[in-house]
Structures are given as structure tokens and as C-alpha cells.
Amino acid sequence: MSLASTDFAVVERPKTNSRIFAHPRWDAIPVGAALLHCAYFFGMFYLFPRVPLWVMLILGFIYSVSISWNINGISHNFIHNPYFRSPLLNRLFSIMESTTVGFSQVFYECIHMRHHKGNADRPDGHGGTIDWISIYKHGHEGEAEHPLAYTFLSFFREDPKTVFKELKRKDPREAFWGVTELALFVSAFVVLGILNWRYICFLLPFWYLGHCLSYLNGYYRHYGGNPDEPITWGVSAYGKLYNWTWFFNGYHAEHHFRPKVHWTRMQALRDQIIEQQRKAGVRVIKVPHALGFLDPNLPPHDRSEINVKRSPFAFRIPTQH
């Protein structure tokens, strides 16, 4: 039986009397984490000429992991439930996020909403998907693409022109801000490169790896799920440390079922629908999504070779899922 998200499981939206935050003051934690992440980004530039290379390599890898952490936790929750009452604060936060992780938050929101519209759908008769970043889009015979291809090639596949047209159709003002954010983050990278060209050569591979790790995370949030059944659209991982540090990113089946539920209410949502989830066969993995390939019950891939449908060498704007 197909279960729509409006059929049951009403989770009350959390209320707050805060004059700053639009939702519970718990949002101060992801906001504070975002500020620290931004400071870390610029701190690496300061440390580059002052510490040994081996230290910078460790810091660079941490930055890569933190890109995925930010996109899938802080930035993702901000899309569905903007943190502030003030539109100005939300705009400034969006710009800061764009600079820190190196892509437009507005563009990410557009792509992510298409993701929820299609919910990792399989290609239609013409090979197209509603979800621009569906793991099935470049697969074969209705199967998911090989995880290595999806992880390392998705960075190059996103089409900024398509995203811009979609934004402009919906809201020309948001399209303007999306382009502005792109210009600001590119300008930040250019300035860092002018100040120290060796640093930007050091940074770019870790920036790319960070977005690849985000795609890896997104892949296993859907691999093994059922794109034809709303309650099983996503794959969940319930490790406490993972969810506490990634702002309940692990509750992904629940999130796709009810995208507007605040991150602090994901456990309450699961408590309401757990029996329906079990009957429908919601997939749960024992490890964080980025380590989904280590799950002992991982479904096998029908094809082991990497499928590439588009040239990986054309420049595209990287995003998250």
C-alpha cells in the first residue's frame, strides 16, 4: 500500500519565543558550527606558510570531510528550515555558507528541491529523471550507477545554466542571488590564489574531494531504497554519534517522508511511523552514510564497471544531495 506523507504522522512544529531564531534555540549549534567552519577555512590560509606540509595535509583532509559535514548537516537543514527570523540574517548566512564550502547555497537549494520532487527516481522512457542528481540517472536498466562513478563524476555533471533557468523561472531575485553567491565564492578563491598561488593549488584538490565525499554520502542515503514507495524513498542510519554531529542527517528515510520536520524532531517522527516503516521494508544501515559501502547487508551491484554518460571534463558547479 502506498503511503503518502500526509496520511499519518503529524509532528508538531517546534515553537520558540526567540527574537533571533525562527525555530528552537538549538539552531544556535549548527549556526555556531558554521561560523567555526568559516573560520577554519580562512585559518588554513593563515597556517599554510607557517606549519609543515604534513600538518597542512591533515588539515586539508579535515576540510574535505567538513565540506560534506556542512552540506549534509548545517546547509541541508537551513534549506528546509531557515535558521533566522530576519531575512537579512538568512541571506548573510547563505553567503557565508557559499564561501565556506565553495558553491552557491541558493543553487544548492534549487537542486535539492528537485531532488525531493523526484526522490531519486529512475529514468523514464527517454532516459530523463525529475531528480537531477538521482543515483539511477546514469545507471543501466533501472539500476543505480556504480558508487565510484557517482562519487567522483557527479561534481562535473551539474549544469549551472539549467539551475539558473529554473531559479529565474520561479523567482528572478533568487536567480540573482544565486549568481552573486557564485561570484563571491569564486572571487574568494581567486583572491586567495593571488595572495598565495601555492595555497590555492593545495586547496583545490581538497575542495574537490570534499564535494565528492558529499556525493558519496548522498549515494548511500538512497542506495537500496525504493524510489517507488514514499515511506522507503530514503535509507536511514541511526548511530547516535553520527546523528548528534551531523545534525540528524542519518534519519533520511524519515526526512524524505516529511522534509519540513525540524532536525530536532526526527526521532519523534520515527517513533510515530516505525511500524509502518518495518512493514514497508525501510532500509537501515549500521554505519554512517559516507561509510555505506562497509555495511554488511549492502545489496550487490548488478554491474561492476563504471558508467560514464557525460564527459567528466566539462566544468560544472558542484552540489549536494
Short mmCIF file of C-alpha atoms in Angstrom, two decimals:
data_model
loop_
_atom_site.label_atom_id
_atom_site.label_comp_id
_atom_site.label_asym_id
_atom_site.label_seq_id
_atom_site.Cartn_x
_atom_site.Cartn_y
_atom_site.Cartn_z
CA MET A 1 0.00 0.00 0.00
CA SER A 2 1.39 3.35 -1.00
CA LEU A 3 1.69 5.69 1.96
CA ALA A 4 1.81 9.43 1.37
CA SER A 5 3.40 11.68 3.96
CA THR A 6 0.05 13.35 4.66
CA ASP A 7 -1.67 10.06 5.55
CA PHE A 8 -0.40 9.93 9.12
CA ALA A 9 2.42 11.04 11.46
CA VAL A 10 1.68 14.63 12.36
CA VAL A 11 4.73 16.04 14.15
CA GLU A 12 4.11 19.41 15.74
CA ARG A 13 6.48 22.08 14.52
CA PRO A 14 8.65 23.26 17.43
CA LYS A 15 7.89 26.72 18.73
CA THR A 16 10.18 29.40 20.08
CA ASN A 17 9.96 32.85 21.63
CA SER A 18 13.40 33.77 20.37
CA ARG A 19 13.68 37.09 18.57
CA ILE A 20 16.61 35.81 16.53
CA PHE A 21 15.90 32.20 15.68
CA ALA A 22 12.85 31.13 13.70
CA HIS A 23 12.86 27.71 15.34
CA PRO A 24 14.19 26.32 18.66
CA ARG A 25 17.34 27.86 20.03
CA TRP A 26 19.03 24.51 19.35
CA ASP A 27 19.68 26.02 15.90
CA ALA A 28 22.39 28.07 17.58
CA ILE A 29 24.51 24.89 17.48
CA PRO A 30 24.57 24.47 13.67
CA VAL A 31 24.93 28.23 13.28
CA GLY A 32 27.91 28.24 15.63
CA ALA A 33 29.37 25.24 13.82
CA ALA A 34 29.03 27.09 10.51
CA LEU A 35 30.89 30.09 11.93
CA LEU A 36 33.69 27.84 13.16
CA HIS A 37 33.83 26.14 9.76
CA CYS A 38 34.19 29.51 8.04
CA ALA A 39 36.98 30.46 10.46
CA TYR A 40 38.66 27.10 9.78
CA PHE A 41 38.52 27.76 6.01
CA PHE A 42 40.37 31.07 6.31
CA GLY A 43 42.55 29.75 9.13
CA MET A 44 44.05 27.17 6.77
CA PHE A 45 45.25 30.01 4.55
CA TYR A 46 46.90 31.69 7.52
CA LEU A 47 48.61 28.47 8.63
CA PHE A 48 49.79 27.35 5.19
CA PRO A 49 53.16 29.17 5.20
CA ARG A 50 53.65 28.66 8.93
CA VAL A 51 53.30 24.90 9.53
CA PRO A 52 54.87 21.78 7.97
CA LEU A 53 53.29 20.28 4.87
CA TRP A 54 52.25 17.11 6.71
CA VAL A 55 50.19 19.23 9.11
CA MET A 56 48.51 21.01 6.18
CA LEU A 57 47.71 17.68 4.54
CA ILE A 58 45.86 16.62 7.69
CA LEU A 59 44.06 19.96 7.87
CA GLY A 60 43.19 19.72 4.18
CA PHE A 61 41.65 16.28 4.62
CA ILE A 62 39.66 17.53 7.61
CA TYR A 63 38.41 20.37 5.40
CA SER A 64 37.29 17.83 2.79
CA VAL A 65 35.30 15.87 5.36
CA SER A 66 33.92 19.09 6.81
CA ILE A 67 32.53 20.14 3.42
CA SER A 68 30.35 17.03 3.35
CA TRP A 69 29.50 17.51 7.03
CA ASN A 70 28.41 21.10 6.40
CA ILE A 71 26.45 20.42 3.21
CA ASN A 72 24.58 17.42 4.59
CA GLY A 73 24.02 18.79 8.07
CA ILE A 74 24.17 22.55 8.52
CA SER A 75 23.41 23.68 4.99
CA HIS A 76 20.80 20.99 4.36
CA ASN A 77 18.78 21.81 7.48
CA PHE A 78 19.00 25.51 6.61
CA ILE A 79 17.31 24.80 3.25
CA HIS A 80 14.25 23.23 4.84
CA ASN A 81 14.02 25.40 7.95
CA PRO A 82 15.94 28.70 7.62
CA TYR A 83 17.53 29.43 10.96
CA PHE A 84 16.68 33.10 11.46
CA ARG A 85 13.59 35.25 11.64
CA SER A 86 15.40 38.03 9.82
CA PRO A 87 15.61 37.66 6.01
CA LEU A 88 18.82 39.66 6.14
CA LEU A 89 20.46 37.24 8.59
CA ASN A 90 19.35 34.31 6.45
CA ARG A 91 20.85 35.97 3.38
CA LEU A 92 24.15 36.68 5.12
CA PHE A 93 24.28 33.13 6.44
CA SER A 94 23.67 31.82 2.92
CA ILE A 95 26.55 33.92 1.57
CA MET A 96 28.86 32.71 4.33
CA GLU A 97 27.98 29.09 3.61
CA SER A 98 28.59 29.61 -0.10
CA THR A 99 32.08 30.94 0.57
CA THR A 100 32.99 28.32 3.15
CA VAL A 101 32.15 25.22 1.12
CA GLY A 102 32.68 26.72 -2.33
CA PHE A 103 29.32 26.67 -4.07
CA SER A 104 26.11 28.71 -4.10
CA GLN A 105 23.68 27.93 -1.30
CA VAL A 106 20.82 29.24 -3.48
CA PHE A 107 21.83 26.92 -6.33
CA TYR A 108 22.09 24.06 -3.86
CA GLU A 109 18.56 24.76 -2.61
CA CYS A 110 17.18 24.65 -6.15
CA ILE A 111 18.90 21.35 -6.93
CA HIS A 112 17.93 19.88 -3.58
CA MET A 113 14.27 20.75 -4.03
CA ARG A 114 14.35 18.96 -7.39
CA HIS A 115 15.85 16.05 -5.50
CA HIS A 116 12.80 15.99 -3.24
CA LYS A 117 10.48 16.37 -6.18
CA GLY A 118 11.91 13.27 -7.87
CA ASN A 119 13.12 11.41 -4.77
CA ALA A 120 15.93 9.58 -6.58
CA ASP A 121 13.57 8.45 -9.34
CA ARG A 122 14.51 6.01 -12.09
CA PRO A 123 14.86 7.24 -15.68
CA ASP A 124 11.73 7.48 -17.79
CA GLY A 125 11.37 6.14 -21.32
CA HIS A 126 13.55 8.94 -22.63
CA GLY A 127 16.30 8.45 -20.04
CA GLY A 128 15.42 11.54 -18.03
CA THR A 129 14.83 11.90 -14.30
CA ILE A 130 12.92 14.50 -12.32
CA ASP A 131 15.68 14.40 -9.71
CA TRP A 132 18.77 15.91 -11.36
CA ILE A 133 21.08 14.04 -9.00
CA SER A 134 19.28 10.68 -8.87
CA ILE A 135 21.66 7.75 -8.33
CA TYR A 136 19.75 5.96 -11.12
CA LYS A 137 20.17 8.70 -13.74
CA HIS A 138 23.41 7.33 -15.20
CA GLY A 139 22.82 3.70 -14.30
CA HIS A 140 21.81 0.77 -16.53
CA GLU A 141 18.44 -0.97 -16.83
CA GLY A 142 16.90 0.82 -13.86
CA GLU A 143 19.83 0.06 -11.54
CA ALA A 144 21.83 2.58 -9.56
CA GLU A 145 25.06 3.89 -11.03
CA HIS A 146 28.31 2.44 -9.71
CA PRO A 147 29.21 4.33 -6.49
CA LEU A 148 32.69 5.29 -7.72
CA ALA A 149 31.28 6.91 -10.84
CA TYR A 150 28.59 8.74 -8.91
CA THR A 151 31.05 9.90 -6.25
CA PHE A 152 33.81 11.23 -8.49
CA LEU A 153 31.93 12.32 -11.63
CA SER A 154 28.82 13.99 -10.19
CA PHE A 155 30.96 17.04 -9.39
CA PHE A 156 31.26 17.69 -13.14
CA ARG A 157 27.70 16.88 -14.17
CA GLU A 158 25.65 19.62 -12.56
CA ASP A 159 24.58 22.17 -15.15
CA PRO A 160 24.55 25.74 -13.74
CA LYS A 161 22.64 27.00 -16.78
CA THR A 162 19.77 24.63 -16.08
CA VAL A 163 19.75 25.59 -12.41
CA PHE A 164 19.81 29.29 -13.26
CA LYS A 165 16.89 28.91 -15.71
CA GLU A 166 14.86 27.07 -13.08
CA LEU A 167 15.61 29.74 -10.48
CA LYS A 168 14.80 32.55 -12.89
CA ARG A 169 11.50 30.92 -13.81
CA LYS A 170 10.48 30.65 -10.16
CA ASP A 171 12.00 33.82 -8.72
CA PRO A 172 14.33 36.13 -10.68
CA ARG A 173 15.52 37.70 -7.43
CA GLU A 174 16.76 34.33 -6.15
CA ALA A 175 18.45 33.73 -9.50
CA PHE A 176 20.31 37.00 -8.99
CA TRP A 177 21.44 35.97 -5.52
CA GLY A 178 22.48 32.55 -6.76
CA VAL A 179 24.78 34.11 -9.35
CA THR A 180 26.01 36.60 -6.75
CA GLU A 181 26.97 33.78 -4.40
CA LEU A 182 28.81 32.01 -7.19
CA ALA A 183 30.70 35.19 -7.98
CA LEU A 184 31.55 35.77 -4.31
CA PHE A 185 32.93 32.30 -3.65
CA VAL A 186 34.92 32.30 -6.90
CA SER A 187 36.25 35.75 -6.02
CA ALA A 188 37.31 34.49 -2.60
CA PHE A 189 39.24 31.63 -4.18
CA VAL A 190 40.82 33.99 -6.74
CA VAL A 191 41.94 36.40 -4.03
CA LEU A 192 43.49 33.56 -2.03
CA GLY A 193 45.23 32.42 -5.20
CA ILE A 194 46.61 35.90 -5.89
CA LEU A 195 47.88 36.21 -2.34
CA ASN A 196 49.49 32.77 -2.44
CA TRP A 197 49.25 30.71 -5.64
CA ARG A 198 50.79 27.69 -3.92
CA TYR A 199 47.97 27.68 -1.39
CA ILE A 200 45.19 27.62 -3.97
CA CYS A 201 46.95 24.74 -5.76
CA PHE A 202 46.97 22.97 -2.40
CA LEU A 203 43.33 23.82 -1.61
CA LEU A 204 41.56 22.88 -4.85
CA PRO A 205 42.10 19.08 -4.66
CA PHE A 206 40.73 19.01 -1.11
CA TRP A 207 37.79 21.18 -2.19
CA TYR A 208 37.00 18.72 -4.97
CA LEU A 209 37.41 15.75 -2.62
CA GLY A 210 35.03 17.38 -0.14
CA HIS A 211 32.27 17.59 -2.70
CA CYS A 212 32.98 14.02 -3.79
CA LEU A 213 32.53 12.91 -0.18
CA SER A 214 29.21 14.74 -0.13
CA TYR A 215 28.09 12.80 -3.21
CA LEU A 216 29.27 9.59 -1.56
CA ASN A 217 27.12 10.44 1.43
CA GLY A 218 24.16 11.13 -0.85
CA TYR A 219 24.62 7.88 -2.75
CA TYR A 220 24.22 5.66 0.29
CA ARG A 221 21.32 7.72 1.59
CA HIS A 222 19.36 6.17 -1.29
CA TYR A 223 21.14 3.02 -2.44
CA GLY A 224 18.94 0.08 -1.50
CA GLY A 225 15.87 2.26 -1.01
CA ASN A 226 12.69 2.01 -3.06
CA PRO A 227 12.12 5.10 -5.24
CA ASP A 228 8.57 3.94 -5.98
CA GLU A 229 7.30 3.99 -2.38
CA PRO A 230 7.22 7.25 -0.38
CA ILE A 231 8.00 5.76 3.01
CA THR A 232 11.03 3.90 1.61
CA TRP A 233 12.49 6.69 -0.55
CA GLY A 234 15.49 7.10 1.73
CA VAL A 235 17.90 4.91 3.68
CA SER A 236 18.47 5.64 7.36
CA ALA A 237 21.38 5.23 9.76
CA TYR A 238 20.68 5.66 13.48
CA GLY A 239 24.12 5.82 15.09
CA LYS A 240 23.92 8.35 17.93
CA LEU A 241 27.34 9.93 17.44
CA TYR A 242 26.73 10.26 13.71
CA ASN A 243 23.38 11.96 14.17
CA TRP A 244 24.48 14.22 17.00
CA THR A 245 27.44 15.52 15.00
CA TRP A 246 25.73 15.62 11.58
CA PHE A 247 22.50 17.17 12.91
CA PHE A 248 20.33 14.07 12.40
CA ASN A 249 21.36 13.57 8.81
CA GLY A 250 21.03 9.84 9.45
CA TYR A 251 17.23 9.94 9.56
CA HIS A 252 16.99 10.12 5.80
CA ALA A 253 14.01 7.85 5.14
CA GLU A 254 12.11 9.96 7.65
CA HIS A 255 13.37 13.18 6.10
CA HIS A 256 12.20 12.28 2.60
CA PHE A 257 8.87 11.22 4.01
CA ARG A 258 8.40 14.54 5.82
CA PRO A 259 11.02 17.06 4.56
CA LYS A 260 9.86 20.01 6.67
CA VAL A 261 10.24 18.27 10.03
CA HIS A 262 12.88 20.12 12.07
CA TRP A 263 16.09 18.20 12.76
CA THR A 264 15.36 18.18 16.50
CA ARG A 265 12.09 16.32 15.85
CA MET A 266 13.36 13.49 13.64
CA GLN A 267 13.36 10.94 16.45
CA ALA A 268 9.75 11.85 17.30
CA LEU A 269 8.78 11.34 13.66
CA ARG A 270 10.44 7.95 13.56
CA ASP A 271 8.66 6.90 16.76
CA GLN A 272 5.33 7.60 15.06
CA ILE A 273 5.99 5.71 11.83
CA ILE A 274 8.34 2.93 12.89
CA GLU A 275 5.77 0.14 12.47
CA GLN A 276 4.80 1.36 9.00
CA GLN A 277 8.49 1.57 8.13
CA ARG A 278 9.09 -2.02 9.17
CA LYS A 279 6.12 -3.28 7.17
CA ALA A 280 7.28 -1.37 4.10
CA GLY A 281 10.87 -2.58 4.49
CA VAL A 282 12.69 0.70 5.03
CA ARG A 283 16.39 0.05 4.61
CA VAL A 284 18.57 0.81 7.64
CA ILE A 285 22.37 0.62 7.60
CA LYS A 286 24.63 0.19 10.61
CA VAL A 287 27.29 2.71 9.59
CA PRO A 288 27.17 6.42 8.68
CA HIS A 289 26.07 7.03 5.10
CA ALA A 290 29.54 8.04 3.93
CA LEU A 291 30.72 4.58 5.00
CA GLY A 292 27.71 2.83 3.49
CA PHE A 293 29.96 0.60 1.39
CA LEU A 294 31.04 -1.08 4.64
CA ASP A 295 27.52 -2.10 5.62
CA PRO A 296 27.42 -5.91 5.98
CA ASN A 297 23.99 -6.15 4.32
CA LEU A 298 24.81 -3.98 1.31
CA PRO A 299 22.80 -5.04 -1.79
CA PRO A 300 25.10 -6.16 -4.64
CA HIS A 301 25.57 -4.06 -7.77
CA ASP A 302 24.38 -5.68 -10.97
CA ARG A 303 27.22 -4.06 -12.89
CA SER A 304 30.74 -3.55 -11.61
CA GLU A 305 32.03 -1.29 -14.35
CA ILE A 306 31.85 2.49 -14.09
CA ASN A 307 29.32 4.03 -16.41
CA VAL A 308 30.07 7.48 -17.80
CA LYS A 309 27.38 9.12 -19.93
CA ARG A 310 28.76 12.63 -19.94
CA SER A 311 32.27 13.94 -20.30
CA PRO A 312 33.85 14.42 -16.87
CA PHE A 313 36.00 17.24 -18.14
CA ALA A 314 33.32 19.92 -18.69
CA PHE A 315 33.17 22.44 -15.84
CA ARG A 316 30.10 22.18 -13.64
CA ILE A 317 29.03 23.65 -10.33
CA PRO A 318 29.30 21.06 -7.56
CA THR A 319 26.32 20.47 -5.26
CA GLN A 320 24.96 18.13 -2.60
CA HIS A 321 22.08 15.85 -2.21
#
